[in-house]
Amino acid sequence: MSPEEAGRPAVFLDRDGVINEDSGYVWRQQDVRWIDGAPQAIAWLNRRNYQVVVATNQSGIARGLYTEHDFDVLTGWMHTALAAYGARLDAVYHCPHHPTAGLPPLDIICDCRKPKPGMILRAIADLGLDPARSLMIGDKQTDLQAASAAGVRGVLFPGGNLLDFVREALDGE
């Protein structure tokens, strides 16, 4: 089977702590501070034909701190802001649930909240991705656990410049 038949490679990124600084519940554009090199890393991945997919837990929705609409508005703003760097997110998946701190009907045990692999598996199916040629970059062990459960290699981002980290994680491409 050729690589094209097997599916496209992707880099999955957690949002808070990988793309933008994790300063608590980030849901307004004025609260977004890019991680150093994040827009450039996304553009670099785009130029190398990786699908760039965000997989992010957003328990602030379940907790009633912000709404799905607020999340969608911020995501739209991020798409526009990243475009100024020549960067594109191919898809954004989020989990609005929390099993113990959420408000009904979002206070459930779901298959999408990391460390479960639901968001990654959905993206693989929706976008025709090859998990064996893909990578998940996260800042928490739950990101890596979700990646492993989906058959995707995961690497822990310790902070610093994301572009430098991505280049190193992809073996100096």
Tab-separated table of N, CA and C in Angstrom, residues 32-160:
chain	number	residue	atom	x	y	z
A	32	VAL	N	-5.188	35.424	24.468
A	32	VAL	CA	-4.304	34.543	23.699
A	32	VAL	C	-2.922	35.169	23.578
A	33	ARG	N	-1.927	34.427	24.048
A	33	ARG	CA	-0.524	34.774	23.851
A	33	ARG	C	0.119	33.547	23.213
A	34	TRP	N	0.577	33.720	21.975
A	34	TRP	CA	1.172	32.590	21.258
A	34	TRP	C	2.397	32.062	22.006
A	35	ILE	N	2.533	30.759	22.030
A	35	ILE	CA	3.803	30.153	22.442
A	35	ILE	C	4.848	30.597	21.415
A	36	ASP	N	6.061	30.888	21.854
A	36	ASP	CA	7.124	31.296	20.921
A	36	ASP	C	7.230	30.287	19.782
A	37	GLY	N	7.201	30.793	18.557
A	37	GLY	CA	7.367	29.949	17.381
A	37	GLY	C	6.148	29.147	16.977
A	38	ALA	N	5.017	29.286	17.671
A	38	ALA	CA	3.841	28.461	17.342
A	38	ALA	C	3.272	28.768	15.960
A	39	PRO	N	2.983	30.027	15.623
A	39	PRO	CA	2.466	30.273	14.272
A	39	PRO	C	3.443	29.816	13.190
A	40	GLN	N	4.724	30.032	13.432
A	40	GLN	CA	5.741	29.636	12.459
A	40	GLN	C	5.820	28.114	12.340
A	41	ALA	N	5.658	27.408	13.454
A	41	ALA	CA	5.674	25.939	13.424
A	41	ALA	C	4.506	25.404	12.604
A	42	ILE	N	3.336	25.996	12.775
A	42	ILE	CA	2.160	25.556	12.019
A	42	ILE	C	2.376	25.808	10.527
A	43	ALA	N	2.890	26.978	10.182
A	43	ALA	CA	3.170	27.280	8.771
A	43	ALA	C	4.214	26.316	8.209
A	44	TRP	N	5.227	26.004	8.978
A	44	TRP	CA	6.275	25.074	8.559
A	44	TRP	C	5.674	23.699	8.277
A	45	LEU	N	4.784	23.236	9.164
A	45	LEU	CA	4.110	21.946	8.960
A	45	LEU	C	3.229	21.978	7.716
A	46	ASN	N	2.518	23.078	7.512
A	46	ASN	CA	1.679	23.221	6.310
A	46	ASN	C	2.521	23.074	5.048
A	47	ARG	N	3.677	23.723	5.020
A	47	ARG	CA	4.539	23.671	3.835
A	47	ARG	C	5.077	22.268	3.574
A	48	ARG	N	5.108	21.440	4.598
A	48	ARG	CA	5.595	20.068	4.448
A	48	ARG	C	4.445	19.071	4.295
A	49	ASN	N	3.269	19.587	4.016
A	49	ASN	CA	2.086	18.764	3.706
A	49	ASN	C	1.587	17.903	4.858
A	50	TYR	N	1.857	18.334	6.086
A	50	TYR	CA	1.217	17.705	7.235
A	50	TYR	C	-0.153	18.344	7.425
A	51	GLN	N	-1.137	17.533	7.767
A	51	GLN	CA	-2.399	18.074	8.228
A	51	GLN	C	-2.160	18.532	9.665
A	52	VAL	N	-2.557	19.732	10.001
A	52	VAL	CA	-2.368	20.253	11.353
A	52	VAL	C	-3.735	20.265	12.027
A	53	VAL	N	-3.841	19.471	13.094
A	53	VAL	CA	-5.124	19.237	13.750
A	53	VAL	C	-4.987	19.555	15.235
A	54	VAL	N	-5.873	20.386	15.738
A	54	VAL	CA	-5.912	20.687	17.166
A	54	VAL	C	-6.843	19.686	17.843
A	55	ALA	N	-6.397	19.150	18.983
A	55	ALA	CA	-7.225	18.284	19.826
A	55	ALA	C	-7.100	18.832	21.243
A	56	THR	N	-8.167	19.457	21.736
A	56	THR	CA	-8.083	20.210	22.986
A	56	THR	C	-9.252	19.927	23.920
A	57	ASN	N	-8.940	19.625	25.182
A	57	ASN	CA	-9.969	19.551	26.215
A	57	ASN	C	-10.368	20.983	26.569
A	58	GLN	N	-11.667	21.232	26.620
A	58	GLN	CA	-12.167	22.566	26.967
A	58	GLN	C	-13.225	22.443	28.059
A	59	SER	N	-12.781	22.043	29.255
A	59	SER	CA	-13.720	21.831	30.357
A	59	SER	C	-14.363	23.124	30.838
A	60	GLY	N	-13.816	24.264	30.445
A	60	GLY	CA	-14.450	25.536	30.808
A	60	GLY	C	-15.868	25.641	30.271
A	61	ILE	N	-16.150	24.944	29.174
A	61	ILE	CA	-17.518	24.920	28.636
A	61	ILE	C	-18.416	24.159	29.599
A	62	ALA	N	-17.988	22.961	30.017
A	62	ALA	CA	-18.779	22.164	30.962
A	62	ALA	C	-18.955	22.890	32.290
A	63	ARG	N	-17.960	23.627	32.687
A	63	ARG	CA	-17.998	24.336	33.969
A	63	ARG	C	-18.851	25.605	33.912
A	64	GLY	N	-19.301	25.974	32.709
A	64	GLY	CA	-20.132	27.160	32.562
A	64	GLY	C	-19.347	28.459	32.539
A	65	LEU	N	-18.039	28.388	32.336
A	65	LEU	CA	-17.208	29.592	32.314
A	65	LEU	C	-17.288	30.318	30.982
A	66	TYR	N	-17.554	29.574	29.905
A	66	TYR	CA	-17.773	30.129	28.572
A	66	TYR	C	-18.588	29.120	27.785
A	67	THR	N	-19.028	29.517	26.613
A	67	THR	CA	-19.958	28.696	25.841
A	67	THR	C	-19.285	28.097	24.602
A	68	GLU	N	-19.996	27.176	23.964
A	68	GLU	CA	-19.536	26.640	22.673
A	68	GLU	C	-19.365	27.789	21.675
A	69	HIS	N	-20.298	28.735	21.710
A	69	HIS	CA	-20.204	29.885	20.801
A	69	HIS	C	-18.918	30.676	21.061
A	70	ASP	N	-18.614	30.917	22.337
A	70	ASP	CA	-17.373	31.622	22.683
A	70	ASP	C	-16.158	30.872	22.133
A	71	PHE	N	-16.161	29.547	22.289
A	71	PHE	CA	-15.055	28.732	21.773
A	71	PHE	C	-14.956	28.868	20.259
A	72	ASP	N	-16.101	28.807	19.579
A	72	ASP	CA	-16.114	28.920	18.114
A	72	ASP	C	-15.619	30.288	17.647
A	73	VAL	N	-16.016	31.340	18.355
A	73	VAL	CA	-15.564	32.691	17.994
A	73	VAL	C	-14.042	32.787	18.148
A	74	LEU	N	-13.513	32.287	19.262
A	74	LEU	CA	-12.062	32.333	19.458
A	74	LEU	C	-11.346	31.492	18.403
A	75	THR	N	-11.892	30.332	18.089
A	75	THR	CA	-11.274	29.479	17.068
A	75	THR	C	-11.249	30.191	15.720
A	76	GLY	N	-12.332	30.860	15.360
A	76	GLY	CA	-12.363	31.637	14.118
A	76	GLY	C	-11.321	32.733	14.118
A	77	TRP	N	-11.191	33.422	15.251
A	77	TRP	CA	-10.169	34.463	15.361
A	77	TRP	C	-8.772	33.860	15.207
A	78	MET	N	-8.532	32.693	15.821
A	78	MET	CA	-7.219	32.051	15.715
A	78	MET	C	-6.904	31.695	14.262
A	79	HIS	N	-7.902	31.187	13.529
A	79	HIS	CA	-7.690	30.887	12.103
A	79	HIS	C	-7.229	32.151	11.362
A	80	THR	N	-7.912	33.254	11.606
A	80	THR	CA	-7.577	34.515	10.935
A	80	THR	C	-6.197	35.011	11.356
A	81	ALA	N	-5.918	34.978	12.652
A	81	ALA	CA	-4.627	35.455	13.152
A	81	ALA	C	-3.481	34.593	12.623
A	82	LEU	N	-3.669	33.284	12.563
A	82	LEU	CA	-2.620	32.402	12.050
A	82	LEU	C	-2.393	32.609	10.557
A	83	ALA	N	-3.453	32.930	9.824
A	83	ALA	CA	-3.320	33.161	8.375
A	83	ALA	C	-2.344	34.296	8.086
A	84	ALA	N	-2.256	35.262	8.991
A	84	ALA	CA	-1.311	36.371	8.808
A	84	ALA	C	0.141	35.885	8.820
A	85	TYR	N	0.367	34.702	9.392
A	85	TYR	CA	1.698	34.091	9.405
A	85	TYR	C	1.859	33.069	8.276
A	86	GLY	N	0.838	32.938	7.437
A	86	GLY	CA	0.862	31.898	6.409
A	86	GLY	C	0.604	30.524	6.987
A	87	ALA	N	-0.079	30.470	8.129
A	87	ALA	CA	-0.327	29.217	8.843
A	87	ALA	C	-1.804	28.850	8.779
A	88	ARG	N	-2.062	27.542	8.749
A	88	ARG	CA	-3.439	27.052	8.629
A	88	ARG	C	-3.643	25.853	9.556
A	89	LEU	N	-4.723	25.900	10.324
A	89	LEU	CA	-5.182	24.726	11.062
A	89	LEU	C	-6.169	24.000	10.161
A	90	ASP	N	-5.914	22.719	9.893
A	90	ASP	CA	-6.793	21.966	9.001
A	90	ASP	C	-8.073	21.533	9.697
A	91	ALA	N	-8.018	21.340	11.002
A	91	ALA	CA	-9.217	20.967	11.758
A	91	ALA	C	-8.971	21.254	13.234
A	92	VAL	N	-10.061	21.520	13.941
A	92	VAL	CA	-10.006	21.737	15.385
A	92	VAL	C	-11.076	20.858	16.019
A	93	TYR	N	-10.637	19.966	16.900
A	93	TYR	CA	-11.548	19.105	17.655
A	93	TYR	C	-11.431	19.503	19.119
A	94	HIS	N	-12.573	19.568	19.788
A	94	HIS	CA	-12.534	19.913	21.206
A	94	HIS	C	-13.509	19.043	21.980
A	95	CYS	N	-13.182	18.846	23.244
A	95	CYS	CA	-14.068	18.136	24.160
A	95	CYS	C	-14.606	19.149	25.160
A	96	PRO	N	-15.934	19.354	25.185
A	96	PRO	CA	-16.525	20.320	26.110
A	96	PRO	C	-16.938	19.701	27.450
A	97	HIS	N	-16.626	18.428	27.667
A	97	HIS	CA	-17.136	17.691	28.830
A	97	HIS	C	-16.178	17.730	30.014
A	98	HIS	N	-16.732	17.447	31.181
A	98	HIS	CA	-15.934	17.158	32.371
A	98	HIS	C	-16.761	16.224	33.242
A	99	PRO	N	-16.200	15.089	33.646
A	99	PRO	CA	-17.014	14.090	34.334
A	99	PRO	C	-17.457	14.467	35.742
A	100	THR	N	-16.723	15.349	36.415
A	100	THR	CA	-17.081	15.663	37.800
A	100	THR	C	-17.348	17.137	38.055
A	101	ALA	N	-16.802	18.018	37.249
A	101	ALA	CA	-16.947	19.451	37.508
A	101	ALA	C	-17.881	20.126	36.522
A	102	GLY	N	-18.512	19.351	35.669
A	102	GLY	CA	-19.351	19.948	34.646
A	102	GLY	C	-20.788	20.133	35.074
A	103	LEU	N	-21.477	20.973	34.305
A	103	LEU	CA	-22.906	21.189	34.481
A	103	LEU	C	-23.649	20.306	33.481
A	104	PRO	N	-24.842	19.817	33.847
A	104	PRO	CA	-25.604	19.009	32.894
A	104	PRO	C	-25.882	19.816	31.632
A	105	PRO	N	-25.876	19.230	30.472
A	105	PRO	CA	-25.659	17.806	30.164
A	105	PRO	C	-24.200	17.485	29.852
A	106	LEU	N	-23.275	18.351	30.208
A	106	LEU	CA	-21.869	18.151	29.841
A	106	LEU	C	-21.056	17.462	30.934
A	107	ASP	N	-21.717	17.068	32.015
A	107	ASP	CA	-21.038	16.410	33.135
A	107	ASP	C	-21.054	14.895	32.936
A	108	ILE	N	-20.423	14.456	31.859
A	108	ILE	CA	-20.468	13.040	31.498
A	108	ILE	C	-19.059	12.481	31.332
A	109	ILE	N	-18.993	11.160	31.403
A	109	ILE	CA	-17.781	10.454	31.009
A	109	ILE	C	-17.936	10.185	29.522
A	110	CYS	N	-17.045	10.724	28.729
A	110	CYS	CA	-17.162	10.661	27.271
A	110	CYS	C	-15.956	9.926	26.690
A	111	ASP	N	-15.962	9.763	25.386
A	111	ASP	CA	-14.812	9.138	24.721
A	111	ASP	C	-13.858	10.172	24.133
A	112	CYS	N	-14.207	11.459	24.267
A	112	CYS	CA	-13.376	12.481	23.624
A	112	CYS	C	-12.412	13.170	24.577
A	113	ARG	N	-12.700	13.186	25.863
A	113	ARG	CA	-11.820	13.900	26.799
A	113	ARG	C	-10.507	13.140	26.967
A	114	LYS	N	-9.410	13.810	26.625
A	114	LYS	CA	-8.111	13.176	26.819
A	114	LYS	C	-7.944	12.867	28.305
A	115	PRO	N	-7.485	11.690	28.660
A	115	PRO	CA	-6.610	10.790	27.927
A	115	PRO	C	-7.303	9.796	26.982
A	116	LYS	N	-8.603	9.857	26.857
A	116	LYS	CA	-9.249	8.969	25.881
A	116	LYS	C	-8.953	9.490	24.471
A	117	PRO	N	-8.951	8.605	23.481
A	117	PRO	CA	-8.484	8.978	22.144
A	117	PRO	C	-9.560	9.466	21.183
A	118	GLY	N	-10.768	9.722	21.656
A	118	GLY	CA	-11.882	10.011	20.754
A	118	GLY	C	-11.644	11.125	19.755
A	119	MET	N	-11.075	12.249	20.185
A	119	MET	CA	-10.853	13.359	19.244
A	119	MET	C	-9.871	12.962	18.152
A	120	ILE	N	-8.822	12.273	18.538
A	120	ILE	CA	-7.802	11.871	17.564
A	120	ILE	C	-8.377	10.839	16.601
A	121	LEU	N	-9.101	9.857	17.132
A	121	LEU	CA	-9.701	8.833	16.267
A	121	LEU	C	-10.709	9.442	15.303
A	122	ARG	N	-11.477	10.405	15.771
A	122	ARG	CA	-12.449	11.080	14.894
A	122	ARG	C	-11.736	11.820	13.766
A	123	ALA	N	-10.662	12.498	14.102
A	123	ALA	CA	-9.896	13.224	13.078
A	123	ALA	C	-9.293	12.256	12.062
A	124	ILE	N	-8.761	11.141	12.538
A	124	ILE	CA	-8.184	10.142	11.629
A	124	ILE	C	-9.238	9.683	10.633
A	125	ALA	N	-10.438	9.384	11.136
A	125	ALA	CA	-11.522	8.921	10.260
A	125	ALA	C	-12.030	10.038	9.354
A	126	ASP	N	-12.260	11.214	9.916
A	126	ASP	CA	-12.830	12.327	9.144
A	126	ASP	C	-11.899	12.799	8.029
A	127	LEU	N	-10.600	12.838	8.317
A	127	LEU	CA	-9.640	13.465	7.408
A	127	LEU	C	-8.799	12.463	6.620
A	128	GLY	N	-9.020	11.174	6.854
A	128	GLY	CA	-8.242	10.167	6.138
A	128	GLY	C	-6.767	10.213	6.497
A	129	LEU	N	-6.467	10.217	7.791
A	129	LEU	CA	-5.090	10.354	8.260
A	129	LEU	C	-4.462	8.996	8.539
A	130	ASP	N	-3.152	8.947	8.468
A	130	ASP	CA	-2.395	7.739	8.775
A	130	ASP	C	-1.785	7.899	10.166
A	131	PRO	N	-2.305	7.179	11.159
A	131	PRO	CA	-1.762	7.344	12.507
A	131	PRO	C	-0.285	6.971	12.610
A	132	ALA	N	0.160	6.019	11.808
A	132	ALA	CA	1.556	5.579	11.875
A	132	ALA	C	2.526	6.653	11.385
A	133	ARG	N	2.048	7.584	10.571
A	133	ARG	CA	2.901	8.667	10.063
A	133	ARG	C	2.556	9.999	10.716
A	134	SER	N	1.858	9.931	11.838
A	134	SER	CA	1.399	11.149	12.509
A	134	SER	C	2.071	11.298	13.865
A	135	LEU	N	1.896	12.467	14.451
A	135	LEU	CA	2.541	12.830	15.704
A	135	LEU	C	1.585	13.702	16.505
A	136	MET	N	1.559	13.486	17.824
A	136	MET	CA	0.800	14.350	18.737
A	136	MET	C	1.793	15.083	19.609
A	137	ILE	N	1.665	16.407	19.677
A	137	ILE	CA	2.494	17.223	20.560
A	137	ILE	C	1.580	17.795	21.633
A	138	GLY	N	1.885	17.445	22.873
A	138	GLY	CA	1.089	17.926	23.992
A	138	GLY	C	1.971	18.351	25.141
A	139	ASP	N	1.362	19.037	26.083
A	139	ASP	CA	2.118	19.496	27.248
A	139	ASP	C	1.764	18.728	28.513
A	140	LYS	N	0.905	17.713	28.386
A	140	LYS	CA	0.487	16.912	29.537
A	140	LYS	C	0.540	15.431	29.173
A	141	GLN	N	0.709	14.600	30.185
A	141	GLN	CA	0.720	13.152	29.958
A	141	GLN	C	-0.589	12.671	29.344
A	142	THR	N	-1.707	13.320	29.664
A	142	THR	CA	-2.984	12.895	29.083
A	142	THR	C	-2.984	13.034	27.565
A	143	ASP	N	-2.263	14.013	27.027
A	143	ASP	CA	-2.139	14.160	25.573
A	143	ASP	C	-1.429	12.945	24.983
A	144	LEU	N	-0.356	12.522	25.645
A	144	LEU	CA	0.424	11.393	25.155
A	144	LEU	C	-0.348	10.087	25.297
A	145	GLN	N	-1.129	9.963	26.366
A	145	GLN	CA	-1.947	8.761	26.552
A	145	GLN	C	-3.008	8.659	25.463
A	146	ALA	N	-3.629	9.772	25.118
A	146	ALA	CA	-4.631	9.774	24.042
A	146	ALA	C	-3.983	9.394	22.721
A	147	ALA	N	-2.806	9.948	22.461
A	147	ALA	CA	-2.094	9.628	21.223
A	147	ALA	C	-1.784	8.141	21.155
A	148	SER	N	-1.233	7.600	22.221
A	148	SER	CA	-0.864	6.186	22.247
A	148	SER	C	-2.082	5.297	22.009
A	149	ALA	N	-3.192	5.622	22.645
A	149	ALA	CA	-4.417	4.830	22.479
A	149	ALA	C	-4.952	4.892	21.052
A	150	ALA	N	-4.595	5.951	20.312
A	150	ALA	CA	-5.033	6.101	18.918
A	150	ALA	C	-3.989	5.584	17.927
A	151	GLY	N	-2.877	5.055	18.433
A	151	GLY	CA	-1.837	4.548	17.548
A	151	GLY	C	-0.955	5.623	16.949
A	152	VAL	N	-0.889	6.769	17.626
A	152	VAL	CA	-0.102	7.915	17.160
A	152	VAL	C	1.054	8.130	18.138
A	153	ARG	N	2.224	8.425	17.622
A	153	ARG	CA	3.367	8.738	18.488
A	153	ARG	C	3.124	10.085	19.156
A	154	GLY	N	3.364	10.144	20.448
A	154	GLY	CA	3.195	11.390	21.183
A	154	GLY	C	4.508	11.877	21.754
A	155	VAL	N	4.686	13.187	21.772
A	155	VAL	CA	5.869	13.787	22.385
A	155	VAL	C	5.431	14.924	23.299
A	156	LEU	N	6.118	15.015	24.427
A	156	LEU	CA	5.790	16.016	25.439
A	156	LEU	C	6.545	17.308	25.149
A	157	PHE	N	5.794	18.393	24.980
A	157	PHE	CA	6.384	19.714	24.744
A	157	PHE	C	6.703	20.345	26.092
A	158	PRO	N	7.988	20.600	26.373
A	158	PRO	CA	8.365	21.131	27.675
A	158	PRO	C	8.315	22.652	27.761
A	159	GLY	N	7.906	23.300	26.679
A	159	GLY	CA	7.956	24.755	26.615
A	159	GLY	C	9.112	25.172	25.728
A	160	GLY	N	9.251	26.467	25.559
A	160	GLY	CA	10.294	26.975	24.675
A	160	GLY	C	9.721	27.321	23.315
